[in-house]
Structure formats: C-alpha cells, structure tokens
Coordinates of C-alpha atoms in Angstrom, one line a residue:
M1 CA 67.8 218.6 46.8
G2 CA 71.3 220.0 46.0
G3 CA 73.8 218.4 43.6
W4 CA 75.8 216.7 46.4
R5 CA 72.7 214.9 47.3
N6 CA 72.0 213.5 43.8
A7 CA 75.8 212.5 43.7
V8 CA 75.3 210.5 46.7
Q9 CA 72.1 208.9 45.2
E10 CA 73.9 207.9 42.3
A11 CA 76.9 206.6 44.0
S12 CA 74.8 204.6 46.4
A13 CA 72.6 203.1 43.7
S14 CA 75.6 201.3 42.3
K15 CA 76.3 199.5 45.4
P16 CA 74.6 196.9 47.8
L17 CA 72.2 198.2 50.4
F18 CA 74.4 197.7 53.3
L19 CA 77.3 199.4 51.6
T20 CA 74.9 202.3 50.5
I21 CA 74.0 202.7 54.1
Y22 CA 77.4 202.5 55.3
A23 CA 79.0 204.8 52.8
T24 CA 76.4 207.5 52.4
V25 CA 75.2 208.0 56.2
I26 CA 78.3 209.7 57.0
V27 CA 77.9 212.3 54.3
G28 CA 74.3 213.0 55.0
I29 CA 74.8 213.1 58.7
L30 CA 77.9 215.6 58.3
V31 CA 75.8 217.8 56.3
S32 CA 72.9 217.7 58.9
S33 CA 75.2 218.2 61.7
F34 CA 76.9 221.3 60.4
Y35 CA 74.1 223.5 59.7
V36 CA 74.6 226.9 61.4
F37 CA 71.8 228.4 63.5
S38 CA 70.0 231.6 62.8
A39 CA 68.0 233.2 65.5
I40 CA 64.6 234.6 65.6
Y41 CA 65.0 236.0 69.1
S42 CA 67.5 239.1 68.7
P43 CA 67.6 241.7 71.3
S44 CA 70.1 244.6 70.6
A45 CA 73.3 244.8 72.8
S46 CA 72.0 248.1 73.8
T47 CA 68.9 246.9 75.3
A48 CA 70.5 243.8 76.7
Q49 CA 70.8 245.2 80.1
S50 CA 67.2 245.6 80.4
I51 CA 66.1 241.9 79.2
S52 CA 64.6 240.0 81.9
T53 CA 65.7 236.4 82.4
S54 CA 62.5 235.5 84.4
W55 CA 61.2 233.6 81.2
L56 CA 63.9 231.1 81.9
S57 CA 61.7 228.7 83.9
S58 CA 62.4 225.2 83.3
P59 CA 59.7 222.9 81.7
P60 CA 60.0 219.3 82.8
L61 CA 61.2 216.9 80.4
P62 CA 58.6 215.6 77.7
Q63 CA 56.5 212.8 78.8
N64 CA 57.2 209.6 76.9
R65 CA 60.3 211.2 75.3
V66 CA 62.9 211.7 78.3
S67 CA 63.2 210.5 81.9
P68 CA 62.5 213.1 84.6
S69 CA 65.9 212.6 85.9
S70 CA 67.2 216.3 85.7
G71 CA 66.6 217.2 89.2
Q72 CA 64.4 220.4 90.4
S73 CA 64.4 223.4 88.6
I74 CA 66.5 226.5 89.7
N75 CA 64.5 229.7 90.1
T76 CA 66.5 232.3 88.4
S77 CA 65.4 235.1 90.7
Q78 CA 67.3 233.4 93.4
P79 CA 70.5 231.8 91.6
T80 CA 72.5 229.4 93.4
T81 CA 75.4 228.6 90.8
T82 CA 78.1 230.8 90.5
G83 CA 80.1 232.3 87.5
L84 CA 82.9 234.7 87.3
Q85 CA 82.1 238.0 85.8
P86 CA 85.2 239.6 84.1
G87 CA 86.3 242.6 85.6
S88 CA 85.5 241.5 89.0
N89 CA 87.4 240.1 91.9
Q90 CA 84.4 237.8 92.9
L91 CA 82.1 235.3 91.6
R92 CA 78.6 236.3 90.8
P93 CA 75.8 233.6 90.5
I94 CA 74.8 232.6 87.0
W95 CA 71.9 234.5 85.7
E96 CA 72.2 237.2 88.3
A97 CA 72.8 240.3 86.0
P98 CA 75.4 243.0 86.9
P99 CA 73.7 246.0 88.5
P100 CA 71.9 248.2 85.9
T101 CA 73.7 251.2 86.8
S102 CA 77.2 249.5 86.4
K103 CA 79.2 249.9 83.2
M104 CA 80.2 247.2 80.7
P105 CA 83.8 246.2 81.7
P106 CA 86.6 246.6 79.0
L107 CA 86.8 244.2 76.3
K108 CA 90.3 242.9 77.4
S109 CA 88.9 241.7 80.7
F110 CA 87.0 239.1 78.7
R111 CA 90.0 237.3 77.4
L112 CA 90.4 233.7 77.9
T113 CA 93.0 233.0 80.4
K114 CA 94.0 230.0 82.7
E115 CA 92.9 232.1 85.6
L116 CA 89.4 232.7 84.3
I117 CA 89.2 228.8 83.6
G118 CA 90.4 228.2 86.9
E119 CA 87.7 230.3 88.5
R120 CA 85.0 228.5 86.6
A121 CA 86.4 224.8 86.6
K122 CA 85.0 222.3 89.0
N123 CA 87.0 219.2 89.9
N124 CA 89.3 220.4 87.2
V125 CA 86.6 220.2 84.5
I126 CA 85.4 223.1 82.3
I127 CA 82.3 222.9 80.0
V128 CA 82.4 225.2 76.9
T129 CA 80.2 226.0 74.0
F130 CA 80.6 228.9 71.6
G131 CA 78.9 231.0 68.8
N132 CA 77.8 234.2 67.6
F133 CA 74.7 236.3 68.1
A134 CA 72.6 234.2 65.8
F135 CA 73.0 231.5 68.4
M136 CA 71.7 233.6 71.3
D137 CA 68.5 231.6 72.0
F138 CA 70.3 228.3 71.7
I139 CA 73.1 229.5 73.9
L140 CA 70.6 230.6 76.5
T141 CA 68.8 227.1 76.4
W142 CA 72.1 225.3 76.8
V143 CA 73.1 227.2 79.7
K144 CA 69.9 227.0 81.5
H145 CA 69.8 223.2 81.2
L146 CA 73.2 223.0 82.8
T147 CA 72.3 225.3 85.6
D148 CA 68.8 223.5 86.1
L149 CA 71.2 220.3 86.5
G150 CA 73.4 222.1 89.2
V151 CA 76.2 222.5 86.8
S152 CA 78.0 225.8 87.0
N153 CA 81.4 225.0 85.5
L154 CA 80.7 226.3 82.4
L155 CA 82.0 229.2 79.9
V156 CA 80.5 230.6 76.8
G157 CA 82.7 231.8 74.0
A158 CA 81.6 234.8 72.1
M159 CA 82.5 235.1 68.7
D160 CA 81.1 238.8 68.4
T161 CA 80.9 241.6 70.7
K162 CA 77.1 241.7 70.3
L163 CA 76.8 238.3 72.0
L164 CA 79.4 239.1 74.4
N165 CA 77.5 242.1 75.7
A166 CA 74.0 240.4 75.7
L167 CA 75.3 237.5 77.6
Y168 CA 77.1 239.6 80.2
W169 CA 74.1 241.6 81.0
K170 CA 72.3 238.4 81.5
G171 CA 74.8 237.1 84.2
V172 CA 76.0 234.4 81.9
P173 CA 79.8 233.6 82.1
V174 CA 81.2 234.7 78.7
F175 CA 84.7 235.1 77.2
D176 CA 85.9 236.9 74.1
M177 CA 87.0 234.6 71.3
G178 CA 88.3 237.6 69.4
S179 CA 86.6 236.3 66.2
R180 CA 85.0 239.3 65.3
M181 CA 82.5 237.4 63.1
S182 CA 79.2 238.1 61.7
T183 CA 76.0 238.3 64.0
V184 CA 73.9 236.5 61.7
D185 CA 73.6 232.9 60.1
V186 CA 76.6 232.5 58.3
G187 CA 75.1 229.8 55.9
W188 CA 76.3 226.1 55.6
G189 CA 79.4 225.4 53.7
S190 CA 80.2 229.2 53.5
P191 CA 83.8 230.3 54.2
T192 CA 82.7 231.8 57.5
F193 CA 81.0 228.5 58.3
H194 CA 84.4 226.7 57.7
K195 CA 86.1 229.5 59.8
M196 CA 83.6 228.7 62.8
G197 CA 84.4 225.0 62.6
R198 CA 88.3 225.9 62.9
E199 CA 87.3 228.2 66.0
K200 CA 86.5 224.9 67.9
V201 CA 89.9 223.3 67.2
L202 CA 91.8 226.7 68.1
L203 CA 89.8 226.7 71.3
I204 CA 90.7 223.1 72.2
N205 CA 94.3 223.9 71.6
A206 CA 94.1 226.9 73.8
I207 CA 92.5 225.4 76.8
L208 CA 94.2 221.8 77.1
P209 CA 97.5 223.4 77.7
F210 CA 96.1 225.0 80.8
G211 CA 95.6 221.6 82.4
Y212 CA 91.9 221.5 82.6
E213 CA 89.5 218.7 81.4
L214 CA 87.3 220.2 78.5
L215 CA 83.9 219.2 77.7
M216 CA 83.3 220.9 74.3
C217 CA 79.8 221.3 73.1
D218 CA 77.7 222.5 70.1
T219 CA 75.0 225.0 70.9
D220 CA 72.5 222.8 69.0
M221 CA 72.4 220.3 71.7
V222 CA 70.9 220.3 75.4
W223 CA 71.9 218.4 78.5
L224 CA 69.1 216.5 80.1
K225 CA 71.3 214.8 82.8
N226 CA 74.3 215.9 84.3
P227 CA 77.2 214.2 82.2
L228 CA 80.2 214.8 84.6
P229 CA 79.6 211.6 86.9
Y230 CA 79.4 209.5 83.6
L231 CA 82.4 211.0 82.1
A232 CA 84.3 210.3 85.5
R233 CA 83.6 206.6 85.2
Y234 CA 86.3 206.6 82.4
P235 CA 89.4 208.4 84.1
D236 CA 91.8 206.8 81.6
A237 CA 90.2 207.9 78.5
D238 CA 92.0 210.6 76.6
I239 CA 89.0 211.4 74.7
L240 CA 85.3 210.7 74.8
T241 CA 83.2 211.5 71.8
S242 CA 79.7 211.2 70.5
S243 CA 79.0 209.6 67.3
D244 CA 76.3 209.4 64.3
Q245 CA 75.9 205.9 65.1
V246 CA 72.2 204.9 64.2
V247 CA 72.3 201.1 65.0
P248 CA 72.7 200.3 68.7
T249 CA 76.0 198.7 69.6
V250 CA 75.0 198.3 73.5
V251 CA 71.9 197.9 75.0
D252 CA 72.8 199.5 78.4
D253 CA 74.7 202.7 79.6
R254 CA 78.4 201.2 78.6
L255 CA 80.4 202.8 76.1
A256 CA 79.5 202.0 72.6
D257 CA 81.1 198.8 71.1
W258 CA 83.9 200.7 69.0
K259 CA 84.1 197.6 66.7
Q260 CA 80.7 198.1 65.7
V261 CA 80.7 202.0 65.2
G262 CA 81.0 202.5 61.7
A263 CA 79.4 206.1 61.4
A264 CA 81.4 209.2 61.8
Y265 CA 82.4 210.4 65.3
N266 CA 80.4 213.4 66.0
I267 CA 82.3 216.5 67.6
G268 CA 79.4 218.2 68.8
I269 CA 79.7 216.4 72.0
F270 CA 83.2 215.4 73.2
H271 CA 85.4 215.4 76.3
W272 CA 89.2 215.9 76.4
R273 CA 91.6 215.4 79.0
P274 CA 95.0 217.4 79.0
T275 CA 97.0 214.3 78.5
E276 CA 100.1 214.1 76.2
P277 CA 98.2 212.0 73.3
A278 CA 95.2 214.3 73.4
I279 CA 97.3 217.4 73.2
K280 CA 99.4 215.7 70.4
L281 CA 96.1 214.9 68.6
A282 CA 94.9 218.5 68.9
K283 CA 98.0 220.3 67.4
E284 CA 98.0 217.7 64.4
W285 CA 94.4 218.5 64.1
K286 CA 95.1 222.2 64.2
A287 CA 97.8 222.0 61.5
M288 CA 95.8 219.8 59.3
L289 CA 92.9 222.3 59.0
L290 CA 95.1 225.3 58.7
A291 CA 96.9 223.8 55.9
D292 CA 93.6 223.1 54.1
D293 CA 90.7 225.4 54.4
K294 CA 88.5 222.9 52.5
I295 CA 89.0 220.2 55.2
W296 CA 85.9 220.2 57.5
D297 CA 86.9 220.0 61.1
Q298 CA 84.8 216.9 61.8
N299 CA 86.3 215.1 58.9
G300 CA 89.6 215.9 59.8
F301 CA 89.2 214.7 63.2
N302 CA 87.9 211.4 62.0
E303 CA 90.6 210.8 59.6
L304 CA 93.2 211.4 62.3
V305 CA 91.7 209.2 65.1
R306 CA 90.9 206.4 62.5
R307 CA 94.6 206.0 61.4
Q308 CA 94.4 203.3 64.0
S309 CA 91.5 201.7 65.6
G310 CA 92.2 199.0 68.4
P311 CA 93.2 197.0 70.2
A312 CA 90.9 197.4 73.3
V313 CA 92.6 199.2 76.2
D314 CA 90.9 196.8 78.8
D315 CA 87.2 195.8 79.1
S316 CA 86.1 199.4 80.0
G317 CA 85.0 200.0 76.3
L318 CA 88.3 202.2 75.6
F319 CA 90.4 201.4 72.7
Y320 CA 93.9 202.7 71.2
A321 CA 93.5 205.2 68.3
F322 CA 95.2 207.9 66.3
D323 CA 98.8 206.9 66.8
G324 CA 98.3 204.0 68.9
N325 CA 98.7 205.7 72.3
L326 CA 95.6 207.7 72.4
K327 CA 92.7 206.0 74.6
L328 CA 89.5 206.6 73.0
G329 CA 85.8 205.9 74.0
I330 CA 82.6 206.2 72.1
L331 CA 79.8 207.6 74.1
P332 CA 76.6 205.3 73.8
E333 CA 74.3 206.2 70.9
S334 CA 71.4 205.5 73.0
I335 CA 71.8 208.1 75.6
F336 CA 74.1 210.7 74.1
C337 CA 71.5 211.1 71.6
S338 CA 71.7 212.2 67.9
G339 CA 68.7 213.6 66.2
H340 CA 67.8 210.2 64.9
T341 CA 68.4 208.1 68.0
Y342 CA 66.4 210.7 70.0
F343 CA 63.5 212.0 67.6
V344 CA 62.9 209.2 65.2
Q345 CA 64.0 205.8 67.3
A346 CA 63.5 206.9 70.6
M347 CA 66.2 204.4 71.4
Y348 CA 66.6 205.5 74.9
E349 CA 63.1 205.0 75.7
Q350 CA 62.8 201.5 73.9
L351 CA 65.9 200.5 76.1
R352 CA 64.5 202.1 79.3
L353 CA 67.4 204.2 79.7
E354 CA 67.9 207.8 81.0
P355 CA 69.3 210.1 78.2
Y356 CA 72.1 212.6 79.0
A357 CA 72.2 214.7 76.0
L358 CA 70.2 215.6 72.6
H359 CA 72.1 217.0 69.7
T360 CA 69.8 218.1 66.7
T361 CA 71.4 216.3 63.9
F362 CA 69.7 214.1 61.2
Q363 CA 67.6 217.1 60.8
Y364 CA 66.0 219.1 57.9
A365 CA 64.9 222.8 57.4
G366 CA 68.0 224.4 59.0
T367 CA 68.1 226.5 62.0
E368 CA 64.3 226.7 62.1
G369 CA 64.1 222.9 61.9
K370 CA 66.4 222.5 64.7
R371 CA 64.6 225.0 67.0
H372 CA 61.3 223.5 66.2
R373 CA 62.4 220.0 67.1
L374 CA 63.7 221.1 70.5
R375 CA 60.3 222.8 71.1
E376 CA 58.5 219.6 70.0
A377 CA 60.7 217.9 72.8
M378 CA 59.7 220.7 75.4
V379 CA 63.4 221.5 76.1
F380 CA 63.8 224.8 74.4
Y381 CA 63.4 227.9 76.3
D382 CA 61.3 230.8 74.8
P383 CA 60.3 234.1 76.5
P384 CA 56.6 234.6 77.8
E385 CA 55.0 236.1 74.7
Y386 CA 55.7 232.7 72.6
Y387 CA 53.1 231.1 75.0
D388 CA 50.5 233.9 74.8
A389 CA 50.5 235.0 71.2
Q390 CA 48.3 237.9 70.1
G391 CA 45.3 236.7 68.5
G392 CA 45.2 233.4 70.4
F393 CA 45.7 229.9 69.3
L394 CA 43.7 227.2 67.2
S395 CA 44.1 223.5 67.6
F396 CA 42.3 220.5 66.5
R397 CA 42.1 216.8 67.3
P398 CA 43.6 214.9 64.3
S399 CA 41.6 211.8 63.4
I400 CA 43.4 209.0 61.6
P401 CA 41.6 205.8 60.8
K402 CA 43.5 202.7 62.1
S403 CA 43.8 201.1 58.8
L404 CA 45.8 204.0 57.4
L405 CA 48.0 203.9 60.6
L406 CA 48.5 200.2 61.0
D407 CA 47.0 198.1 58.3
G408 CA 49.1 196.5 55.3
K409 CA 52.7 196.9 54.6
H410 CA 55.0 199.9 55.4
N411 CA 55.6 200.8 51.8
L412 CA 55.6 203.9 49.7
E413 CA 51.8 203.7 49.0
S414 CA 50.7 203.2 52.7
H415 CA 53.2 206.0 54.0
F416 CA 51.9 208.7 51.3
S417 CA 48.3 207.6 52.0
L418 CA 48.7 208.4 55.7
I419 CA 50.7 211.4 55.2
N420 CA 48.5 212.7 52.5
Y421 CA 45.3 212.1 54.8
Q422 CA 47.1 214.3 57.6
I423 CA 48.0 217.1 55.1
K424 CA 44.4 217.8 54.0
Q425 CA 43.4 218.2 57.6
I426 CA 46.4 220.5 58.3
R427 CA 45.5 222.6 55.0
L428 CA 42.0 223.1 56.3
A429 CA 43.3 224.1 59.8
L430 CA 45.8 226.6 58.2
A431 CA 43.0 228.1 56.4
I432 CA 40.8 228.6 59.5
A433 CA 43.9 229.8 61.4
S434 CA 44.5 232.4 58.5
L435 CA 40.7 233.3 58.6
L436 CA 40.7 233.9 62.4
N437 CA 44.1 235.3 62.6
R438 CA 45.0 232.7 65.1
T439 CA 48.3 230.7 65.5
L440 CA 47.9 227.1 64.7
V441 CA 49.3 224.5 66.8
M442 CA 50.3 221.7 64.6
P443 CA 49.0 218.3 65.3
P444 CA 51.4 215.3 65.9
L445 CA 52.5 213.9 62.6
W446 CA 52.8 210.0 62.0
C447 CA 55.1 208.4 59.4
R448 CA 55.4 204.9 58.2
L449 CA 58.7 205.7 56.5
D450 CA 61.7 207.4 57.7
R451 CA 63.4 210.3 55.6
L452 CA 67.1 210.2 54.8
W453 CA 69.4 211.5 52.1
F454 CA 69.8 208.5 50.3
P455 CA 68.1 205.2 49.1
H456 CA 66.9 203.1 52.0
P457 CA 64.3 200.3 52.4
G458 CA 61.8 202.6 54.7
V459 CA 63.9 202.4 57.9
L460 CA 67.6 201.8 58.5
V461 CA 68.5 198.3 58.7
G462 CA 69.3 197.4 62.3
S463 CA 68.0 200.3 63.8
M464 CA 65.4 200.5 66.3
T465 CA 62.8 202.8 64.3
R466 CA 59.3 201.6 64.9
Q467 CA 56.6 201.7 62.3
P468 CA 54.5 203.8 62.4
F469 CA 56.5 206.5 64.4
L470 CA 56.0 210.1 65.5
C471 CA 58.0 211.8 63.2
P472 CA 59.3 215.4 63.5
L473 CA 57.5 218.1 61.6
D474 CA 60.6 218.6 59.3
H475 CA 60.2 215.2 57.7
V476 CA 57.2 216.3 55.8
F477 CA 56.9 220.3 56.2
E478 CA 59.4 222.9 55.3
V479 CA 59.6 224.5 58.8
N480 CA 61.9 227.3 57.6
V481 CA 59.4 228.2 54.7
M482 CA 56.5 228.2 57.2
L483 CA 58.2 230.5 59.5
K484 CA 59.8 232.8 56.7
D485 CA 58.3 236.2 55.9
L486 CA 56.9 235.8 52.6
P487 CA 55.6 238.8 50.6
V488 CA 51.8 239.4 51.7
E489 CA 51.0 240.9 48.1
E490 CA 51.8 237.4 46.7
F491 CA 51.2 234.9 49.6
G492 CA 48.5 236.6 51.8
P493 CA 48.9 237.0 55.4
A494 CA 51.3 235.0 57.4
I495 CA 50.2 232.0 59.4
N496 CA 52.1 231.6 62.7
I497 CA 52.5 228.0 64.0
R498 CA 53.5 226.2 67.3
E499 CA 54.7 222.7 67.8
Y500 CA 52.5 219.8 68.5
S501 CA 53.4 219.6 72.3
F502 CA 52.9 223.3 72.9
L503 CA 49.4 223.0 74.7
S504 CA 51.2 220.4 77.1
N505 CA 54.1 222.6 77.9
P506 CA 54.2 223.6 81.5
S507 CA 55.4 227.1 80.4
L508 CA 51.9 227.8 79.2
P509 CA 50.5 230.3 81.4
Q510 CA 47.7 229.8 83.4
Q511 CA 45.6 232.6 81.6
V512 CA 45.9 230.7 78.4
K513 CA 45.1 227.3 80.0
E514 CA 41.9 228.7 81.5
S515 CA 40.6 230.4 78.3
W516 CA 39.6 227.6 76.2
L517 CA 36.7 227.1 73.8
D518 CA 36.0 223.3 72.6
V519 CA 34.3 223.4 69.1
Q520 CA 32.4 220.1 68.3
L521 CA 31.7 219.9 64.6
C522 CA 28.3 218.3 63.6
Q523 CA 26.0 217.9 60.8
E524 CA 23.9 220.8 59.9
G525 CA 20.2 220.1 60.6
T526 CA 20.7 217.9 63.4
E527 CA 19.6 218.6 66.8
D528 CA 21.4 221.6 68.6
C529 CA 23.7 221.9 65.4
H530 CA 23.2 225.7 64.7
A531 CA 26.5 227.3 65.9
S532 CA 25.2 227.7 69.4
S533 CA 27.0 227.6 72.8
N534 CA 23.7 227.0 74.6
T535 CA 25.0 223.4 75.8
S536 CA 24.9 221.5 79.0
R537 CA 28.8 222.1 79.2
P538 CA 30.4 225.5 79.4
G539 CA 33.2 226.3 77.1
L540 CA 31.5 224.1 74.3
L541 CA 30.3 225.3 71.0
R542 CA 28.4 223.2 68.4
F543 CA 29.2 224.4 65.1
P544 CA 28.2 222.9 61.5
K545 CA 30.4 221.2 59.2
R546 CA 31.2 222.8 55.9
S547 CA 30.5 226.2 57.3
S548 CA 31.3 229.3 55.1
E549 CA 33.9 232.1 55.5
E550 CA 30.8 234.3 56.5
M551 CA 29.7 231.7 59.2
F552 CA 33.2 231.5 60.8
K553 CA 33.6 235.2 60.8
T554 CA 30.0 235.7 62.4
V555 CA 30.3 233.1 65.1
F556 CA 34.0 233.4 66.1
S557 CA 34.0 237.1 66.4
S558 CA 32.1 236.5 69.8
F559 CA 35.2 234.4 70.8
K560 CA 38.2 236.6 69.8
D561 CA 39.2 237.1 73.4
V562 CA 39.3 233.3 73.8
K563 CA 43.0 232.3 74.1
V564 CA 42.6 228.7 72.7
I565 CA 39.8 227.5 70.3
Q566 CA 40.2 223.6 69.9
F567 CA 38.2 221.8 67.1
S568 CA 37.0 218.2 67.5
S569 CA 38.1 217.6 63.9
M570 CA 39.1 219.3 60.8
Q571 CA 37.1 216.9 58.5
D572 CA 34.9 219.0 56.3
A573 CA 35.3 221.8 58.7
F574 CA 35.6 224.8 56.1
L575 CA 34.1 225.2 52.6
G576 CA 36.9 227.7 51.6
F577 CA 37.5 231.5 51.1
T578 CA 34.8 233.5 49.6
D579 CA 37.4 236.1 48.3
K580 CA 39.0 234.1 45.4
M581 CA 42.0 236.4 45.4
R582 CA 42.7 235.6 49.1
E583 CA 42.1 231.9 48.3
E584 CA 44.8 232.0 45.4
K585 CA 47.3 233.7 47.6
F586 CA 46.7 231.2 50.5
R587 CA 47.2 228.5 47.9
N588 CA 50.5 230.1 46.8
R589 CA 51.6 230.1 50.3
V590 CA 50.7 226.6 51.5
K591 CA 51.8 224.8 48.5
R592 CA 55.4 225.7 49.6
Y593 CA 55.0 224.4 53.0
V594 CA 55.4 220.8 52.2
G595 CA 58.9 219.3 51.3
I596 CA 60.1 215.7 49.9
W597 CA 60.3 212.3 51.1
C598 CA 63.7 210.6 50.2
C599 CA 64.9 208.4 48.5
V600 CA 63.8 205.2 46.2
G601 CA 66.8 203.2 45.0
N602 CA 67.8 202.7 41.4
H603 CA 66.2 206.0 40.3
T604 CA 67.7 209.5 40.0
P605 CA 66.4 211.7 41.5
G606 CA 65.0 209.4 44.1
H607 CA 63.1 212.0 46.0
I608 CA 59.2 212.2 45.9
Y609 CA 57.4 215.6 46.4
Y610 CA 54.6 216.0 48.8
D611 CA 51.8 217.9 47.5
M612 CA 49.4 220.0 49.6
Y613 CA 46.8 219.7 46.9
W614 CA 47.3 216.0 46.0
D615 CA 43.5 215.4 46.4
E616 CA 42.7 217.6 43.5
K617 CA 44.7 215.5 41.1
P618 CA 42.9 212.3 40.2
G619 CA 44.9 209.3 40.3
W620 CA 47.7 211.0 42.3
K621 CA 50.5 208.4 43.0
P622 CA 53.7 208.8 45.0
A623 CA 56.5 208.6 42.4
P624 CA 59.9 210.3 41.9
P625 CA 60.3 212.7 38.8
K626 CA 60.6 210.8 35.7
T627 CA 62.7 213.5 34.0
P628 CA 64.8 216.4 35.0
D629 CA 62.2 218.8 34.0
E630 CA 59.7 217.4 36.3
D631 CA 62.0 217.6 39.2
H632 CA 60.5 220.8 40.8
P633 CA 58.1 221.1 43.7
P634 CA 54.2 221.0 42.6
F635 CA 53.9 224.9 42.2

C-alpha cells in the first residue's frame, strides 16, 4: 500500500466508523477512478488499415449480471449507423473503413468544429469520449456497445496521431484534440495524467458554446442500454452526473436522492446541456484547474458544485447547486453503476432493474484489472485469437465445502479460510497449466469480506453487498502481475490466464467448444483408474490423483490438439515438478500473484497479505504486519 493509503487509515482510525467510511471512501474512490489505462492490444498506425473489424461481434450481456435489454447485435460487415469521416462530404457508416487504396486526409481536416458535431449529433445530443493510443481496445469496446444499441451520434477525441490514424482506418468517427500526448499508459498521478484530466474540462468548454448537449464519458466504462431516453426525461437539468455512492438512495430508476448522496460526484459519466448556468460552471472549472495544476479535475468539479446543495427544483429529483441557479441531478447508483454497485453488490440485480452503464471504479490492479473485470462481465471485445489461444485451455471445477462458504460468522478467519482453500486449488491449476503449456481459465472466486482502502466491518454499512459474494479476481490476485512479462530466467515460463466466464462467452468459436476433454480424477488402484480414455462416454479421461510430472506429460501428450481440458477437481491432482529448479522458479512466480486484504481498524498498517503457500506454514493466521519490518509480501 502507498503512503497515501496509510495516511487514510491513520486518519480513519481516530474517528467513529460512520465518519471513517464517509471521509475516506471519497479518497479511495477517486484514486480507483483515476487510473489511466494501458493496452495490451496495440496495432501500429502503419498497419491499422489492414486490421479487420470482424472480431467486433457482440456478445450477449452476462447471465445473472445484466439484463438482455441492449437490443440485437449489429453485424459490422453490414453497418447501419452513420458517421462523418473528415475530408469527405458525406457520412459513412460507422465501422465501414475507408477504401484501402485511399489516402489519409490531412490532419487539419480532423479538427473539432461546430460543423463536425452538427453532422454527428442527433436530437442535438453528441456523445464523446477521448484518450490516447493506450486506450485503443477500451475505445473500440465503448464505440461498439453504442453502435450495437443503435446509437451513432458519437465522437472519439484522439490525443495522439497514432490513435487518430487507427480509428480512422477502422471507420470510427474521430477528431484531433491536438494534445500530442504519449501513446502509452502515463501512470496515475503523473503530470501527464493530470493533463489528461484537464483535457476533459477543455473539451467541455469547447463543445458547449456550439449549442449541443454533451454526454461526456470515460473510456473505462461501457453502455449496456441506450441512455438517451433516460436523460431526455429530465429536460430541465443543466447537468446530470454519476456518483460514487455505494449505499442505495432510491430503489427504482428515479434520480438518486441528492440529500443522501455523500460520496463524490463522478465525472466519468455526465451529461451537460448548453445552458447559461452550465457554461458558467464549465468556465469557472477550467479557470480553477488552469490556475492550480495540483487540483484533480473531479475534486475541482465537486468543490464547485457543492458550494450550494439545494433546495429541490421540484419533485423530479433535480436540485439547485453551484451558484444557486444550476439545476443538477445525480444519476441513480443502481443502474449507472460504479465498479462496486455492479461487480460487488450487483445492486441492479437485487432491485430487479436494468443497468444503463458500467464504470470500472472501485477496482485494483490498474488497467489490467479494469480490462479483466469487463471480461468477467463478458462486455469487453477481444480479437478472435483471444478465444483460441495457442496450446489450448485448461479449466477445472472448483469444489468448495458448504461449511467454508456459508457456515459461521463472516469474519477475518472465515474469509481467509474460504480464500485460502481456493488459492490452493488455483496454485495446483497454475502448475498444471504451466506443465502442459496451456492457458488457465480462472475459476469463479468467492469472498466473505469486501476489499477497500480503509478500515471497515467486512462490508460497507448500508450497502447491498451479500455475504458471501462472487468477487472480482483483483480482490485477491494481482492481475497486473499475472499478466506481466516476468523474466523467464528467474520466474520460469509465463502462464496465461482467462477470466472465469471465458468458456461461457458467446464469442468462443465453435471449434473450441467442440474440442473438449473432461478429466475425471480418481483414486489410483480403483476400477478403471489408469489414465485411460476407454470409457463409455467419449471425451472423458479417467486420471489418477497425485500424478507425477512424467505421468502428466506422457498422458496429455496424446491430447495436445484438444482445445479445452477440464478437470473435475484440483484436489490432490499433481505431486509437483520433478525439476527442482523449475519448481523454484514457479514458486517465485506465483508467490507474486496474490495481493492483500484491506483493512482492519485500530492498526497501522491494517492490510493482511494473502499467501500462495499458506499451507506450508503451520499455524498460519490472518493478521496484519506487527511492525514496519514485517510489512512486505510473503516472498
């Protein structure tokens, strides 16, 4: 944990719990919300012309996570939505790439103008996101969700020419922001990071005078339902904004109860109308940020609009803010979802509502963590090769005793007992995946306690978090480390992973679905337990528990062309590597895969490290480090 987190914990420990949660949740959320994204998908501008968009087929929304209300998928080979292509006098359908023999228009033709927005806008509304080339896969996902919803009045601001070129050749409406920023992940808190935040404010100030309504979005969010009809329900609003509220203020699809919203207003999703009060706020916000480069854009926005809160405009949920003339509305936290209300609470699901948006806040492991969460929800778009990896896939059916999942109190001991039981199975699966050179499909991960940045009683008081709950992988595992290129000499061969919902994703190709081997673990010496596929059921292999490395290599060499090998269990599946050097490198690697749980109260530091090899330490108990010298991961 960084110094800022320890400071939060120390400050929190000196106050009652409800003040701790109120005061510190905003800080934690701001940090979570402001991670900048790096991309693992990065085609060069020179080859962007030849990149196919056929992989942008639209998976249905995940079962038991979002409602199937997004409408039918749009086949990108037959685009039906239109988009202005700079340098042309006509609209071209979004996703329809320019002719490969054509030339890139001059840069000046991509300037943001009133005419460009006018061509793109519908019912006087324009939807905008922006980023640099590091955002490429997030931006494609953002655009594709909107076009699948039949929404075409969108524009993407390119902060570097590499992104501008790539989007242009994919048929995505793009304009030049003139930022000339780096094309890579700039890092949270860096000067470039702060500059990116200011670009949003400059963009709002540039667009509002044109007279169009602006729905401004971060690129780490996706639209699950067309938001424009909802926004149109509040024509008197100057601004409608999302928030980081985690405790429900309403139980239907009305605007949030502004009197109960104590968390930060989140500027990752907000809608501006070109009214005099909104333009006045935008100008003052811009002046504030340009005068002090240490102010975060979201902090500045909250400071300004919270100068006055109330009274209510009417019974619509709008209220007066800022200077007493601005009419502000807070979008409901249950359906304009944060990373907490969606992934942890599934608030919309419990209230039987249809979510409009998902924003990857309240999240860990940086960009990789955000991407992985969207993949878990099956709302992220990946190229075809992601679903048919070389070497094939390995999965297993996790077995969790009911007593670990449900019995007893939800406390540190029961939470860590549950997590450690799952960690041991995942450790074995990682070893087998490494041995067989297969990509491991991670299992669903169950937690009893939430993870936050500050002391809490297990779950946030007043939230709808159920115990136990299906928790994001980054609550326990360092997803960014799992996906990092670690030196093979020290950490052994890389082990690729996929999200737990991977094999249920409709984007999984038929050739993968049809190439499947079920491995049923059995007790050696019992009937038919001799690594034989001579069973009454095709595609089934009986395989002895506690098999050696040699046994695995010998038997599964016959199945190297099978796409998916699924084990019935990981309990006692593998004895371990014969090569002690490889074993040591594997241990070095996977020890770094697990993170922390946070945080216990009245103790600094309050976090507790997960340990991949907890079972090798007799009497291991979950406890925070006793001294600063002990405050390090278990490696």
